[in-house]
Structure formats: C-alpha cells, structure tokens
Coordinates of C-alpha atoms in Angstrom, one line a residue:
M97 CA 0.0 0.0 0.0
K98 CA 2.9 2.4 0.8
K99 CA 4.4 1.6 -2.6
I100 CA 1.2 2.5 -4.4
L101 CA 0.9 5.8 -2.5
S102 CA 4.5 6.6 -3.3
V103 CA 3.9 6.1 -7.0
L104 CA 0.7 8.2 -6.9
L105 CA 2.5 11.0 -5.1
S106 CA 5.3 10.9 -7.6
L107 CA 2.9 11.2 -10.5
A108 CA 1.2 14.1 -8.8
V109 CA 4.5 15.9 -8.5
I110 CA 5.3 15.4 -12.2
V111 CA 1.9 16.7 -13.3
L112 CA 2.0 19.8 -11.1
S113 CA 5.6 20.6 -12.2
A114 CA 4.7 20.4 -16.0
P115 CA 3.6 23.6 -17.9
V116 CA -0.2 23.9 -17.9
A117 CA -1.9 23.6 -21.3
V118 CA -4.9 25.9 -21.0
Q119 CA -7.9 25.0 -23.2
A120 CA -9.8 28.0 -24.4
A121 CA -13.4 28.1 -25.3
S122 CA -14.5 28.3 -28.9
S123 CA -15.3 32.1 -28.6
D124 CA -12.8 34.8 -29.7
E125 CA -10.3 35.5 -27.0
I126 CA -7.5 37.8 -26.1
I127 CA -4.2 37.2 -24.2
D128 CA -2.9 40.3 -22.4
K129 CA -1.2 41.3 -19.2
H130 CA -2.9 42.4 -16.0
G131 CA -0.4 43.5 -13.4
A132 CA 2.6 41.3 -13.7
K133 CA 0.7 38.3 -14.9
T134 CA -0.5 37.1 -18.3
Y135 CA -4.2 36.2 -18.7
Q136 CA -6.5 34.7 -21.3
G137 CA -10.1 35.6 -21.6
A138 CA -13.0 36.3 -23.9
V139 CA -13.1 39.6 -25.8
S140 CA -16.2 40.7 -23.8
A141 CA -14.4 40.0 -20.5
W142 CA -11.6 42.4 -21.3
S143 CA -14.1 45.2 -22.0
T144 CA -15.6 45.2 -18.5
T145 CA -14.4 45.8 -15.0
W146 CA -11.7 43.3 -14.1
N147 CA -13.0 40.1 -12.6
E148 CA -10.3 37.4 -12.2
D149 CA -13.0 34.7 -12.3
N150 CA -13.5 35.6 -16.0
F151 CA -9.9 34.8 -16.9
T152 CA -7.3 32.1 -16.9
E153 CA -3.8 32.9 -15.9
V154 CA -1.4 31.6 -18.6
T155 CA 1.9 33.1 -17.5
D156 CA 4.7 30.8 -18.9
S157 CA 2.1 28.2 -19.9
N158 CA 1.1 26.5 -23.2
V159 CA -2.1 27.7 -24.7
I160 CA -4.6 25.8 -26.7
A161 CA -7.5 27.6 -28.5
S162 CA -10.2 26.8 -31.0
G163 CA -11.5 30.3 -31.8
N164 CA -9.8 33.5 -33.0
L165 CA -7.0 34.5 -30.7
T166 CA -5.4 37.9 -30.2
I167 CA -2.1 38.1 -28.3
K168 CA -1.4 41.6 -27.2
A169 CA 1.2 41.2 -24.4
G170 CA 2.6 38.8 -21.8
E171 CA 4.9 35.8 -21.5
I172 CA 3.6 32.4 -22.7
K173 CA 4.9 29.3 -24.1
D174 CA 3.6 27.3 -27.1
V175 CA 0.3 28.4 -28.8
T176 CA -1.8 25.9 -30.7
V177 CA -5.0 27.1 -32.4
S178 CA -7.3 24.6 -34.2
G179 CA -10.0 25.0 -36.8
S180 CA -10.1 27.9 -39.3
S181 CA -9.4 30.4 -36.6
K182 CA -7.0 33.4 -36.9
V183 CA -4.1 34.2 -34.6
T184 CA -3.3 38.0 -34.4
I185 CA 0.0 38.8 -32.5
S186 CA 0.6 42.5 -31.7
G187 CA 2.9 42.0 -28.7
G188 CA 4.2 39.7 -26.0
T189 CA 6.8 36.9 -25.9
M190 CA 5.9 33.3 -26.8
S191 CA 7.5 30.1 -28.0
D192 CA 6.2 28.2 -31.1
V193 CA 2.8 29.3 -32.6
D194 CA 1.0 26.6 -34.6
C195 CA -2.4 27.6 -36.2
D196 CA -4.7 25.6 -38.5
G197 CA -6.0 29.0 -39.8
S198 CA -4.2 32.2 -40.6
V199 CA -1.6 34.2 -38.7
E200 CA -0.8 37.9 -38.5
L201 CA 2.3 39.3 -36.7
S202 CA 2.7 43.0 -36.2
D203 CA 4.9 43.1 -33.0
G204 CA 6.2 40.9 -30.3
T205 CA 8.7 38.0 -30.2
V206 CA 7.8 34.5 -31.4
G207 CA 10.0 31.4 -31.4
S208 CA 8.5 30.1 -34.7
L209 CA 5.3 30.5 -36.7
E210 CA 3.4 27.9 -38.6
A211 CA 0.0 28.2 -40.3
N212 CA -2.1 26.1 -42.6
G213 CA -3.7 29.3 -43.9
D214 CA -2.2 32.7 -45.0
M215 CA 0.4 34.5 -43.0
T216 CA 1.0 38.2 -42.8
L217 CA 4.2 39.6 -41.3
R218 CA 4.0 43.4 -40.5
G219 CA 6.5 43.6 -37.7
G220 CA 8.0 41.9 -34.7
T221 CA 10.6 39.2 -34.4
V222 CA 10.6 35.5 -35.3
K223 CA 13.5 33.6 -33.8
R224 CA 13.4 30.7 -36.1
D225 CA 11.3 29.9 -39.2
A226 CA 8.0 31.4 -40.4
R227 CA 6.1 28.8 -42.4
S228 CA 2.7 28.9 -44.2
Y229 CA 1.2 26.2 -46.4
Q230 CA -0.5 29.0 -48.4
K231 CA 0.6 32.6 -48.9
V232 CA 3.1 34.7 -46.8
T233 CA 2.9 38.5 -47.1
I234 CA 5.8 40.6 -45.8
S235 CA 4.5 44.1 -45.7
G236 CA 6.2 45.7 -42.7
K237 CA 9.5 45.9 -40.8
V238 CA 9.8 42.3 -39.5
T239 CA 12.9 40.4 -38.4
V240 CA 13.0 36.6 -39.1
V241 CA 16.2 34.9 -37.8
G242 CA 15.4 31.8 -39.8
S243 CA 13.6 31.4 -43.1
V244 CA 10.3 32.4 -44.6
I245 CA 8.6 29.4 -46.2
G246 CA 5.3 29.4 -48.2
N247 CA 3.5 28.2 -51.3
E248 CA 3.6 31.9 -52.4
V249 CA 5.6 34.7 -50.8
D250 CA 4.8 38.3 -51.5
A251 CA 7.4 40.8 -50.1
S252 CA 7.4 44.6 -50.3
G253 CA 11.1 45.5 -49.7
S254 CA 10.6 49.2 -49.2
T255 CA 9.9 48.7 -45.4
G256 CA 13.3 47.3 -44.5
S257 CA 12.5 43.8 -43.3
T258 CA 15.4 41.4 -42.5
I259 CA 15.4 37.6 -43.1
S260 CA 18.6 36.0 -42.0
G261 CA 17.9 32.7 -43.8
S262 CA 16.1 32.3 -47.1
I263 CA 12.7 32.8 -48.7
Q264 CA 11.5 29.4 -49.9
A265 CA 8.4 28.9 -52.1
D266 CA 7.2 26.3 -54.6
G267 CA 4.7 28.6 -56.3
T268 CA 5.7 32.2 -56.7
I269 CA 8.0 34.7 -55.0
N270 CA 7.0 38.4 -55.7
L271 CA 9.6 41.1 -54.7
T272 CA 8.6 44.7 -54.9
G273 CA 11.3 47.3 -54.2
N274 CA 14.7 46.5 -52.9
G275 CA 14.7 47.3 -49.1
L276 CA 14.2 43.7 -48.0
K277 CA 17.4 42.0 -46.7
V278 CA 17.4 38.3 -47.3
K279 CA 20.3 35.9 -47.9
E280 CA 18.7 33.5 -50.5
L281 CA 15.7 33.0 -52.7
D282 CA 15.0 29.2 -53.1
G283 CA 12.5 28.2 -55.7
E284 CA 12.6 24.5 -54.9
D285 CA 12.8 23.8 -58.7
T286 CA 9.1 24.9 -59.3
A287 CA 8.7 28.6 -58.3
T288 CA 8.6 31.7 -60.4
L289 CA 10.4 34.8 -59.1
N290 CA 8.6 38.1 -60.1
L291 CA 10.7 41.3 -59.7
K292 CA 8.7 44.5 -59.7
S293 CA 10.2 48.0 -59.5
Y294 CA 13.3 46.3 -58.1
S295 CA 16.7 47.9 -58.4
G296 CA 20.0 46.8 -57.1
K297 CA 21.7 43.5 -56.1
L298 CA 19.5 40.4 -55.7
P299 CA 20.0 37.8 -53.0
Y300 CA 21.4 34.4 -54.1
I301 CA 19.0 32.6 -56.3
T302 CA 18.8 28.8 -56.2
D303 CA 16.5 26.2 -57.9
M304 CA 14.3 28.8 -59.6
S305 CA 12.0 27.6 -62.4
S306 CA 11.4 31.1 -63.8
I307 CA 12.6 34.7 -63.3
V308 CA 10.5 37.6 -64.6
V309 CA 11.9 41.1 -64.6
D310 CA 9.4 43.9 -65.1
A311 CA 9.9 47.2 -67.0
G312 CA 10.7 49.1 -63.8
S313 CA 13.5 46.8 -62.7
T314 CA 17.2 46.8 -63.1
V315 CA 18.5 43.9 -61.1
T316 CA 22.0 42.4 -60.5
A317 CA 22.5 38.8 -59.7
N318 CA 24.5 37.8 -56.7
G319 CA 26.6 34.8 -57.9
S320 CA 25.8 32.2 -60.5
V321 CA 22.2 31.7 -61.6
Y322 CA 20.8 28.4 -63.0
A323 CA 17.1 28.7 -63.9
G324 CA 14.4 27.4 -66.3
N325 CA 13.3 30.7 -67.9
L326 CA 14.4 34.3 -67.7
T327 CA 11.9 36.8 -69.0
I328 CA 12.9 40.5 -69.2
A329 CA 10.3 43.1 -70.1
Q330 CA 11.0 46.1 -72.4
K331 CA 13.1 48.7 -70.4
G332 CA 13.9 46.0 -67.8
E333 CA 17.4 44.8 -67.3
F334 CA 19.0 41.7 -65.7
V335 CA 22.7 42.0 -64.9
T336 CA 25.2 39.3 -64.0
T337 CA 29.0 39.0 -64.0
S338 CA 28.9 35.3 -63.0
W339 CA 27.7 32.2 -64.8
L340 CA 24.1 32.3 -66.1
E341 CA 22.6 29.0 -67.3
L342 CA 19.0 29.0 -68.7
D343 CA 16.6 26.7 -70.5
T344 CA 15.0 29.7 -72.3
L345 CA 15.7 33.4 -72.5
T346 CA 12.8 35.8 -73.4
G347 CA 13.0 39.5 -74.2
P348 CA 12.6 42.2 -75.3
G349 CA 14.5 43.7 -72.3
T350 CA 18.2 43.8 -71.8
L351 CA 20.5 41.1 -70.5
S352 CA 23.9 42.4 -69.4
F353 CA 26.6 39.7 -68.9
N354 CA 30.2 38.9 -69.5
T355 CA 31.2 37.3 -72.8
G356 CA 31.2 33.5 -72.6
K357 CA 29.3 33.2 -69.4
L358 CA 25.8 32.5 -70.8
T359 CA 24.5 29.1 -71.7
I360 CA 21.0 28.5 -73.3
H361 CA 19.6 25.0 -73.6
N362 CA 16.2 25.3 -75.2
G363 CA 15.9 28.6 -77.1
I364 CA 15.6 32.4 -77.2
S365 CA 12.4 34.4 -78.1
D366 CA 11.2 38.0 -78.4
K367 CA 14.6 39.4 -79.3
P368 CA 16.3 40.3 -76.0
L369 CA 19.0 43.0 -76.2
L370 CA 22.4 41.6 -75.3
N371 CA 24.9 44.0 -73.6
F372 CA 28.4 43.1 -72.5
N373 CA 29.7 44.2 -69.1
N374 CA 33.3 43.5 -70.1
S375 CA 35.3 44.8 -73.1
A376 CA 34.0 42.5 -75.9
R377 CA 36.1 42.1 -79.0
D378 CA 36.2 40.1 -82.2
G379 CA 36.7 36.4 -81.9
Q380 CA 35.3 36.1 -78.4
T381 CA 32.5 33.7 -77.6
A382 CA 29.4 35.7 -76.7
F383 CA 27.4 32.7 -75.4
Q384 CA 26.7 29.1 -76.1
A385 CA 23.6 27.0 -76.7
D386 CA 22.6 23.4 -77.2
R387 CA 23.3 22.5 -80.7
G388 CA 20.6 23.7 -83.2
M389 CA 18.4 25.4 -80.5
V390 CA 19.4 29.0 -81.2
G391 CA 19.9 31.0 -84.4
E392 CA 22.2 34.0 -85.0
D393 CA 19.3 36.4 -85.5
E394 CA 17.3 35.7 -82.4
V395 CA 18.9 38.5 -80.3
V396 CA 19.5 42.2 -80.7
L397 CA 23.2 42.9 -80.6
Y398 CA 24.8 46.2 -81.6
D399 CA 28.4 46.6 -83.0
F400 CA 28.8 42.8 -83.6
E401 CA 27.4 40.0 -85.7
L402 CA 27.3 36.5 -84.5
E403 CA 29.0 33.6 -86.1
R404 CA 27.7 30.2 -85.0
E405 CA 30.4 27.5 -84.5
T406 CA 30.1 24.0 -83.2
S407 CA 32.1 23.2 -80.0
D408 CA 34.8 20.6 -79.8
D409 CA 32.5 17.9 -78.5
G410 CA 29.8 18.7 -81.0
D411 CA 27.1 19.1 -78.4
M412 CA 27.0 22.9 -78.2
D413 CA 26.9 25.9 -80.6
E414 CA 29.2 28.7 -79.8
F415 CA 28.2 32.2 -80.9
V416 CA 31.4 34.1 -81.7
L417 CA 31.5 37.9 -82.0
D418 CA 32.4 39.4 -85.4
S419 CA 32.6 43.1 -86.3
N420 CA 33.9 45.1 -89.3
L421 CA 32.7 48.5 -88.1
K422 CA 35.5 51.0 -88.3
E423 CA 33.5 54.3 -88.0
G424 CA 31.5 55.6 -85.1
I425 CA 32.3 56.5 -81.5
T426 CA 35.5 56.2 -79.5
L427 CA 35.5 57.2 -75.8
S428 CA 38.3 59.0 -74.1
K429 CA 38.4 56.4 -71.3
S430 CA 37.9 52.7 -71.3
S431 CA 37.5 52.4 -67.5
V432 CA 37.0 54.8 -64.6
A433 CA 37.4 54.1 -60.9
L434 CA 35.4 56.7 -59.0
D435 CA 36.2 57.9 -55.4
G436 CA 32.7 59.0 -54.5
K437 CA 33.8 62.7 -54.2
N438 CA 35.0 63.9 -57.6
P439 CA 33.0 63.4 -60.8
V440 CA 34.8 62.3 -64.0
T441 CA 34.0 63.5 -67.5
V442 CA 34.1 61.0 -70.4
V443 CA 34.4 62.5 -73.9
A444 CA 33.3 60.9 -77.2
S445 CA 35.0 61.4 -80.5
V446 CA 33.1 60.6 -83.7
K447 CA 34.5 59.3 -87.0
P448 CA 33.9 60.7 -89.6
S449 CA 33.6 64.2 -88.1
F450 CA 30.2 64.9 -86.6
S451 CA 29.5 67.6 -89.1
Q452 CA 29.3 65.0 -91.9
F453 CA 26.3 63.3 -90.3
A454 CA 22.7 64.1 -91.2
E455 CA 20.9 66.8 -89.3
G456 CA 19.4 65.6 -86.1
T457 CA 22.1 63.0 -85.4
K458 CA 23.2 62.9 -81.8
V459 CA 25.1 61.0 -79.2
V460 CA 23.1 59.0 -76.6
W461 CA 24.6 58.2 -73.2
E462 CA 23.3 55.1 -71.5
L463 CA 24.1 53.3 -68.3
H464 CA 23.9 49.5 -67.8
G465 CA 24.7 47.2 -64.9
E466 CA 24.5 48.3 -61.2
T467 CA 22.9 51.7 -62.1
S468 CA 21.9 52.4 -58.6
G469 CA 25.6 53.1 -57.8
F470 CA 26.1 55.9 -60.3
T471 CA 24.6 59.1 -61.9
I472 CA 25.4 60.3 -65.3
S473 CA 24.7 63.6 -67.0
G474 CA 25.4 63.5 -70.8
S475 CA 25.3 66.5 -73.1
G476 CA 26.5 66.3 -76.6
L477 CA 29.9 64.7 -76.9
S478 CA 30.7 64.6 -73.1
C479 CA 29.2 62.9 -70.1
Q480 CA 29.9 63.6 -66.4
V481 CA 29.8 60.5 -64.2
S482 CA 29.4 60.5 -60.4
A483 CA 29.2 57.8 -57.8
R484 CA 26.6 57.6 -55.1
G485 CA 26.1 55.2 -52.2
T486 CA 28.5 54.3 -49.4
S487 CA 32.2 53.3 -50.0
S488 CA 31.6 50.1 -48.0
E489 CA 29.6 48.8 -50.9
S490 CA 30.9 48.1 -54.4
Y491 CA 29.3 48.9 -57.7
K492 CA 30.1 48.2 -61.3
A493 CA 28.4 49.5 -64.4
T494 CA 29.0 50.1 -68.1
L495 CA 28.6 53.5 -69.7
I496 CA 27.7 53.2 -73.4
A497 CA 27.6 55.9 -76.0
Y498 CA 26.0 55.5 -79.4
L499 CA 24.6 57.5 -82.3
V500 CA 20.9 57.9 -83.1
D501 CA 19.1 59.7 -86.0
Q502 CA 16.7 62.6 -85.6
R503 CA 13.9 60.1 -84.8
G504 CA 15.9 58.5 -82.0
D505 CA 16.6 55.3 -83.9
R506 CA 20.1 53.8 -83.3
L507 CA 22.5 54.0 -86.2
A508 CA 23.4 50.3 -86.5
D509 CA 26.1 50.9 -89.1
Y510 CA 28.3 52.9 -86.8
R511 CA 30.0 51.4 -83.7
S512 CA 29.3 52.4 -80.2
D513 CA 31.9 52.4 -77.4
S514 CA 31.8 51.7 -73.7
C515 CA 33.5 52.6 -70.4
I516 CA 33.6 50.4 -67.4
L517 CA 32.7 52.3 -64.1
T518 CA 33.7 51.0 -60.7
Y519 CA 33.1 52.4 -57.2
G520 CA 33.7 51.1 -53.7
T521 CA 35.7 48.0 -52.8
Q522 CA 36.0 47.1 -56.5
S523 CA 38.1 50.2 -57.1
S524 CA 40.1 50.2 -53.9
Q525 CA 43.3 49.7 -55.8
P526 CA 43.8 52.9 -57.8
S527 CA 46.7 51.4 -59.8
D528 CA 44.3 48.9 -61.4
S529 CA 41.4 51.3 -61.8
G530 CA 38.4 49.6 -63.4
L531 CA 40.5 46.7 -64.6
T532 CA 38.9 43.9 -66.7
L533 CA 40.4 41.0 -68.6
D534 CA 39.3 40.3 -72.2
T535 CA 39.4 36.6 -71.5
Y536 CA 37.9 34.6 -68.6
A537 CA 38.9 31.1 -69.7
V538 CA 41.4 29.7 -72.3
T539 CA 43.0 26.4 -73.3
I540 CA 46.7 26.5 -74.2
G541 CA 49.0 23.8 -75.5
A542 CA 52.1 23.0 -73.6
G543 CA 54.8 25.4 -75.0
D544 CA 52.1 27.6 -76.6
T545 CA 51.6 31.3 -75.6
Y546 CA 48.4 33.2 -75.3
W547 CA 48.3 37.0 -74.8
V548 CA 45.6 38.3 -72.4
L549 CA 44.6 41.9 -72.4
A550 CA 44.0 43.8 -69.1
V551 CA 41.9 46.8 -70.0
T552 CA 42.7 49.6 -67.7
D553 CA 43.8 53.3 -67.6
S554 CA 46.6 52.5 -65.1
K555 CA 49.9 54.0 -66.2
T556 CA 51.8 51.2 -64.5
P557 CA 51.3 47.5 -65.3
P558 CA 49.1 45.7 -62.8
V559 CA 50.7 42.8 -60.9
A560 CA 50.3 39.5 -62.6
M561 CA 50.9 36.0 -61.2
S562 CA 50.3 32.4 -61.9
Y563 CA 48.9 30.3 -59.1
N564 CA 51.1 27.4 -60.3
S565 CA 54.1 28.3 -62.4
S566 CA 54.8 24.6 -63.1
V567 CA 51.6 24.5 -65.1
A568 CA 51.7 27.9 -66.8
T569 CA 53.7 31.1 -66.4
V570 CA 52.8 34.8 -67.0
G571 CA 55.3 37.3 -68.3
A572 CA 55.7 41.0 -68.0
G573 CA 53.0 43.3 -69.3
A574 CA 53.4 45.4 -72.4
A575 CA 51.6 48.7 -73.0
Y576 CA 48.5 48.5 -75.3
N577 CA 46.7 51.3 -77.0
K578 CA 44.6 50.3 -80.0
N579 CA 41.1 50.7 -81.2
G580 CA 40.3 53.2 -78.5
K581 CA 41.3 50.7 -75.7
T582 CA 44.2 51.1 -73.4
G583 CA 45.8 48.6 -71.0
W584 CA 48.5 46.0 -70.7
V585 CA 48.9 42.6 -72.5
Y586 CA 50.6 39.7 -70.8
P587 CA 52.0 36.5 -72.3
V588 CA 50.7 33.3 -70.7
T589 CA 52.8 30.3 -71.6
G590 CA 51.8 26.7 -71.0
V591 CA 54.4 24.6 -69.3
A592 CA 52.7 21.2 -68.5
K593 CA 49.3 19.6 -68.7
G594 CA 46.9 20.8 -66.0
G595 CA 44.7 23.6 -64.8
V596 CA 45.8 26.9 -63.3
T597 CA 44.5 30.4 -62.5
I598 CA 46.2 33.5 -63.9
D599 CA 45.7 36.6 -61.8
V600 CA 46.2 40.1 -63.2
G601 CA 45.4 42.9 -60.8
G602 CA 42.9 40.8 -58.9
E603 CA 41.0 39.7 -62.1
K604 CA 41.3 36.0 -62.9
M605 CA 41.6 33.9 -66.1
I606 CA 41.0 30.2 -65.8
T607 CA 43.6 28.4 -67.9
A608 CA 43.8 24.8 -69.0
I609 CA 47.1 23.5 -70.4
A610 CA 46.9 20.5 -72.8
A611 CA 49.9 18.2 -73.3
G612 CA 49.4 18.6 -77.0
S613 CA 47.1 20.9 -79.0
I614 CA 46.3 22.4 -82.4
V615 CA 45.2 26.0 -83.1
V616 CA 43.2 26.6 -86.3
D617 CA 43.2 30.2 -87.6
T618 CA 39.8 30.1 -89.5
S619 CA 36.3 29.5 -88.4
S620 CA 34.6 29.9 -91.8
Y621 CA 35.4 30.8 -95.4
T622 CA 33.4 31.3 -98.7
L623 CA 34.9 30.7 -102.1
S624 CA 33.8 29.8 -105.7
P625 CA 34.2 26.4 -107.4
G626 CA 37.9 26.0 -108.3
G627 CA 39.0 28.5 -105.7
K628 CA 41.6 27.8 -103.1
Y629 CA 42.2 28.9 -99.6
Y630 CA 44.9 28.1 -97.1
I631 CA 44.1 27.3 -93.5
G632 CA 46.9 27.7 -91.0
V633 CA 47.3 25.2 -88.1
K634 CA 49.7 25.6 -85.2
I635 CA 50.6 22.1 -84.0
G636 CA 52.2 21.7 -80.5
G637 CA 53.1 18.7 -78.5
I638 CA 51.9 16.1 -80.9
D639 CA 53.1 14.5 -84.1
R640 CA 51.4 15.8 -87.3
K641 CA 50.7 12.2 -88.2
K642 CA 48.3 12.1 -85.3
L643 CA 46.2 14.9 -86.9
N644 CA 43.4 13.6 -89.2
V645 CA 42.3 16.4 -91.6
H646 CA 39.4 15.7 -94.0
S647 CA 36.5 17.3 -95.8
Q648 CA 33.0 16.7 -94.4
N649 CA 31.4 16.3 -97.9
A650 CA 32.2 16.5 -101.6
C651 CA 31.9 20.3 -102.0
T652 CA 35.6 20.7 -101.0
T653 CA 38.9 18.8 -100.8
V654 CA 41.7 19.5 -98.4
D655 CA 45.4 18.6 -98.7
Y656 CA 48.5 19.3 -96.7
A657 CA 50.5 22.2 -98.3
G658 CA 53.7 22.3 -96.1
K659 CA 54.8 25.0 -93.7
N660 CA 54.9 28.8 -94.2
K661 CA 58.0 30.9 -93.3
N662 CA 56.7 31.2 -89.7
G663 CA 56.5 27.4 -89.2
L664 CA 52.7 27.3 -89.4
D665 CA 51.4 24.1 -91.1
L666 CA 49.1 24.9 -94.0
Y667 CA 46.2 23.0 -95.5
V668 CA 44.9 24.0 -98.9
V669 CA 41.1 23.8 -99.3
T670 CA 39.8 23.6 -102.9
G671 CA 36.2 24.3 -103.9
R672 CA 34.8 21.5 -106.0
Q673 CA 31.0 22.0 -106.3
T674 CA 28.4 24.3 -104.7
G675 CA 27.3 23.5 -101.2
V676 CA 28.1 24.0 -97.5
G677 CA 30.5 21.7 -95.8
A678 CA 33.4 21.8 -93.4
V679 CA 37.0 20.9 -93.0
I680 CA 37.5 18.8 -89.8
F681 CA 40.8 18.9 -87.9
E682 CA 40.8 15.9 -85.5
I683 CA 43.5 14.8 -83.1
I684 CA 43.4 11.0 -83.1
G685 CA 42.4 10.1 -79.5
G686 CA 41.7 13.7 -78.7
Q687 CA 39.4 16.6 -79.6
S688 CA 38.5 18.1 -82.9
V689 CA 37.5 21.4 -84.4
Q690 CA 36.1 22.4 -87.8
A691 CA 36.0 25.3 -90.2
Q692 CA 32.8 25.8 -92.2
I693 CA 33.4 26.1 -95.9
T694 CA 30.8 27.5 -98.3
V695 CA 31.2 27.1 -102.1
E696 CA 29.0 29.5 -104.2
N697 CA 29.1 30.3 -107.9
G698 CA 30.6 33.8 -108.4
A699 CA 31.4 34.2 -104.7
K700 CA 33.8 36.9 -103.6
P701 CA 36.3 35.1 -101.4
H702 CA 35.9 36.1 -97.7
G703 CA 36.0 34.5 -94.3
V704 CA 36.2 34.8 -90.5
S705 CA 39.5 34.4 -88.7
A706 CA 39.5 32.6 -85.4
R707 CA 41.5 30.8 -82.7
L708 CA 39.9 27.3 -82.7
I709 CA 41.7 25.0 -80.1
A710 CA 41.6 21.3 -79.9
A711 CA 43.4 19.5 -77.1
A712 CA 45.1 16.1 -77.3

C-alpha cells in the first residue's frame, strides 16, 4: 500500500511541475497582461471591469485555443489554435505558434510561426522559421532569424525587413522594391520569381523555375544563376557577372553579362538585347547554346554580328563575335574608378567628323549594370559620371555611347563604345582602376603562348601572377593602345598539362594546359568552285601524323601544303562544287574542331578568322 501511495504522489508531483496547457473556449479570445501576470479571456471579459473569475492565468504556460485568438502582451509558451481560426499577434513573448487557420504578426517576439492558412508579417521578431502552407505576405519591418517558407511569398522590400535565412516557395515569389534584406531565394525547382520595380543587387537565387523582370526593374544577380526561364520586359534589365545558365531566354528587355558566361539550352524568343559588361572584342564567344536550338538572328546585338560554331565535343553551338565596323564613336576612357567625391568626364570622339552626319544625329549616353551606384549627365559629346552610395559597398556598371538619328533610332552601321565604371571596394586599388580582362577562360597547349589583355587606364602594369608556375607562367605586361582601348597585354605560356588560375590585378583567367594541341586560324570561309584557300594550323606537343584532316562532304577537298615561313602548317582547301561543308581537324584520340566552308558560284572570297583550339 505504501508503494502504491508513493507512486501516486510521484505522478502528482510530475503533473504539477509540468507547464499547464490551457484549453480556451471556442469564442474569440485575447491574451494580455494584467499587473505582472498574463491572462487569457473572452473579448467581452476584457471590455468590462476586471474580474479574475472571467480569466485564466497563462503566464509561462502552453495555450490551446479553437477560436480566433489575439495576443497583445505577456509571456507564454507554445500556442496551438485549431480550426479555421486566426491568430493575431501584436505584442508579447511566446515560443512556437501553430495555427490551422491564418496568422498575422505586427509586433512581439515569437519562437517560430506555422500556419495552414495565409500568414502576414508586418513587424516583430521570429527567432526561427515562419512557415505557411498558403501565402506569406511581408509588408512591414519584420525580423526573421530563420527562413520564410510558403507556397507563395509576396514581399514589399521598401519597409526594411530582414530575413537571416532564405525565402522558400514552390509557387511564386514576388519582390517589390529592394529594401528587403534576405540571404537567399529558393524556388525548390518549381517557383517563379517576379521582380517588380526592383533595383540593385539580388539575394542568391537557387533552384528557380522562372525569373520575370518587369519594365521598372534593373537587377544584378549575386553569384551564378541556374534557372528554367528568364523573361525581361521592355526597359527592364538583368545584370550578371557570374555564370548564367538557362533553359530559355525571353525578351525584349536587356541582358547584361560577361562574354562567354551565358548558356542557353532550349531557345531564345522575343529578341532580347544583349549587352556586355566587359570589353567585348572580335573572336570572343558571346554565349553558347545546345546544338541547333538558337539562331544567330534571335537576339538584338549592336556593334557585332554572331558567327555560329560547333564546340569541340559537337554538343554545343558557340556564338562568336564578329565586327567590321570602323567608323562611329570612340570614348576618351575605357574604364574609370570613382572615389565618390569627384565626378569624372568621359568624352566621345566621332568618325567621320560629326559635321558630316545628317541633321538631327546625336550621341546618346546610356548606363547598364548596377545603375543604382552611379549618376550620369550626358550632353553632346561629353558625359559627367558621379558615384553615389557608401564606400563600404561596391558597384560596377557600363557607360555606353552610341549614335541615333533625328527620330531617335540607333545607327546600326556605326559602332558604339563603352567605359567600365567601378566604385567602392572594387576600385580600392587605384593602380588597377576599373581593370577587366578580355578573356575569362582559355585552353593553351604546352609550350604555346596566349596574350591576355588587361583593359585599364593605369599608367603602370598591374601585378600579374600564376597560381602554379609549373603548369603555366605569365610574363611582364606590355603597354597596349589600339582601337580606343588602353591597357597591358601579358604572355601566358603553357608549361605542363593541368589547370591553373592566372591573376592580373585581382582579375582571374581560368587556364587549361593541354599536353598537345592544335590551333586553327579560320572559323569559316566562302569561295567559288575551283577557288583555293589556305588554313593555318599551329601544332604543338603532338606528331602531325596524329592529326586527321578531312572534308565533311564532296563540295571541297583538303590537302597538306607544307609550312609557311613562320613554321605554321598549311592545309589548302579547294572548292569542287556548290554547297556548304566543313574541313575537320581531328587529333586522333583527342578533340576536334572544324572550319565551315561555303562554295558558291561567283562568290567573292571572304572568311572569318578565329583561334579554334583542340586538345590532345
């Protein structure tokens, strides 16, 4: 009997020491403080003279409710609300809140929030995650230490909310304004990100099905982006300096990116305008696409035409820049590093002289990239550029000048020019002001040398180094001043097979060294039947007998023609009959490249030079 009483007493102690879970009635209730204690009671009870019999003390207790519940103040633990009821939190401190209905938070501190219905966050603090299985609306200055998770998340960034984790949604994420601070946007492979009147740098974007940029937005990606579809409305702009990989790209807005860092898998539509952040030049790969999925005329591109080439493995088309424009605009500066105090004036010179153009022709100054960091004031042939913002932030943009006629239509037959603007931490080293490299990745054969151009106004050569000189070395820079561009060129020489990073003034070029390689100097050529053309091939690290050179079809023949005076191996191509074919240069056991050959009756011989590399 004593043992039984002992057990019963122990159980009683356990029950009394545990937090009380208070069951509310089904009517609407309020939790608030009275004195130093926290009470729960019906709405009507709070509107009359205080009578403790009408309330339940819930200080530091769990709360269970089945009707609408308003929490104004006090200290409680977990809150569980069943049914389709709503929890409204305007103050107080509590642990986890779990509601079958909807939740609205305007003030107070909550451990975590979870709702089967909609959730509205207007203020207050959530120490962990805020999760809704429907829609989450962020419309006030709220702090979420964890993540915000919903089927749909609608956030107005102008109020200055902070989310330390990520916004996760499998339906849509709508961002308006850019005052919201959040680390990451996670689309869980199915969501659409809608950017409305958004300017500035985006959070990291992961697993997004679609990204839609409206006409009032100029957005800059933070890191590499891999998404299903990117749609940019007219007068909208999406900017990235990292890798961008998309299934589809839809215009007609502007995509600003670095040459070679765009990959398209399924197609391009509605003529997006392509703008380059770096100093684009002839022979560079603008972007690549899955073979046969994109045509040369599906984008708007000024100053250059696109030549489509097939990659070494044959799976991708590479779109190479080609320009023959000699007349137009040249700017006085190719790059400017701003200090935030003194404006800089960039001047345009026009060839032929401006007086020879039709009446009404004028220069238009345009800013692309991280436009929120700069202001420009262009008048005639000069433009004053200033930086704005704080020096603790960094901004990079491209100033472009081009010619338009009296109707404002761009003169496509005259080239434009650009100047790279930097401010903040990106321009902290004045000696390398606004430095950019004209190549971000290259393959070199062992013993071969490639010259990389560092575009900069610096009067002294930026410091250059190889991360592994046993793989590749980089030599001293030589001054460069051609085609309106100034800078320094550096010889990078392959030593042994492997991969290495070449660093020039803080900018990096990823370099692959092949034990053996070939470099073909032509990407395409057109000639008439009976005509001949010599393709030059630099062979390094392999025996020429391991090089298989042949015509793709009967419209041409190709034969070895010996070496020229510079030691370059020559292959003579002869037009036999009309048609379009290719000469293929294949390293046995290695890679291959090809030059497209077109044979036309009465054709004036012409072609496109290149640097096509195949590694052994």
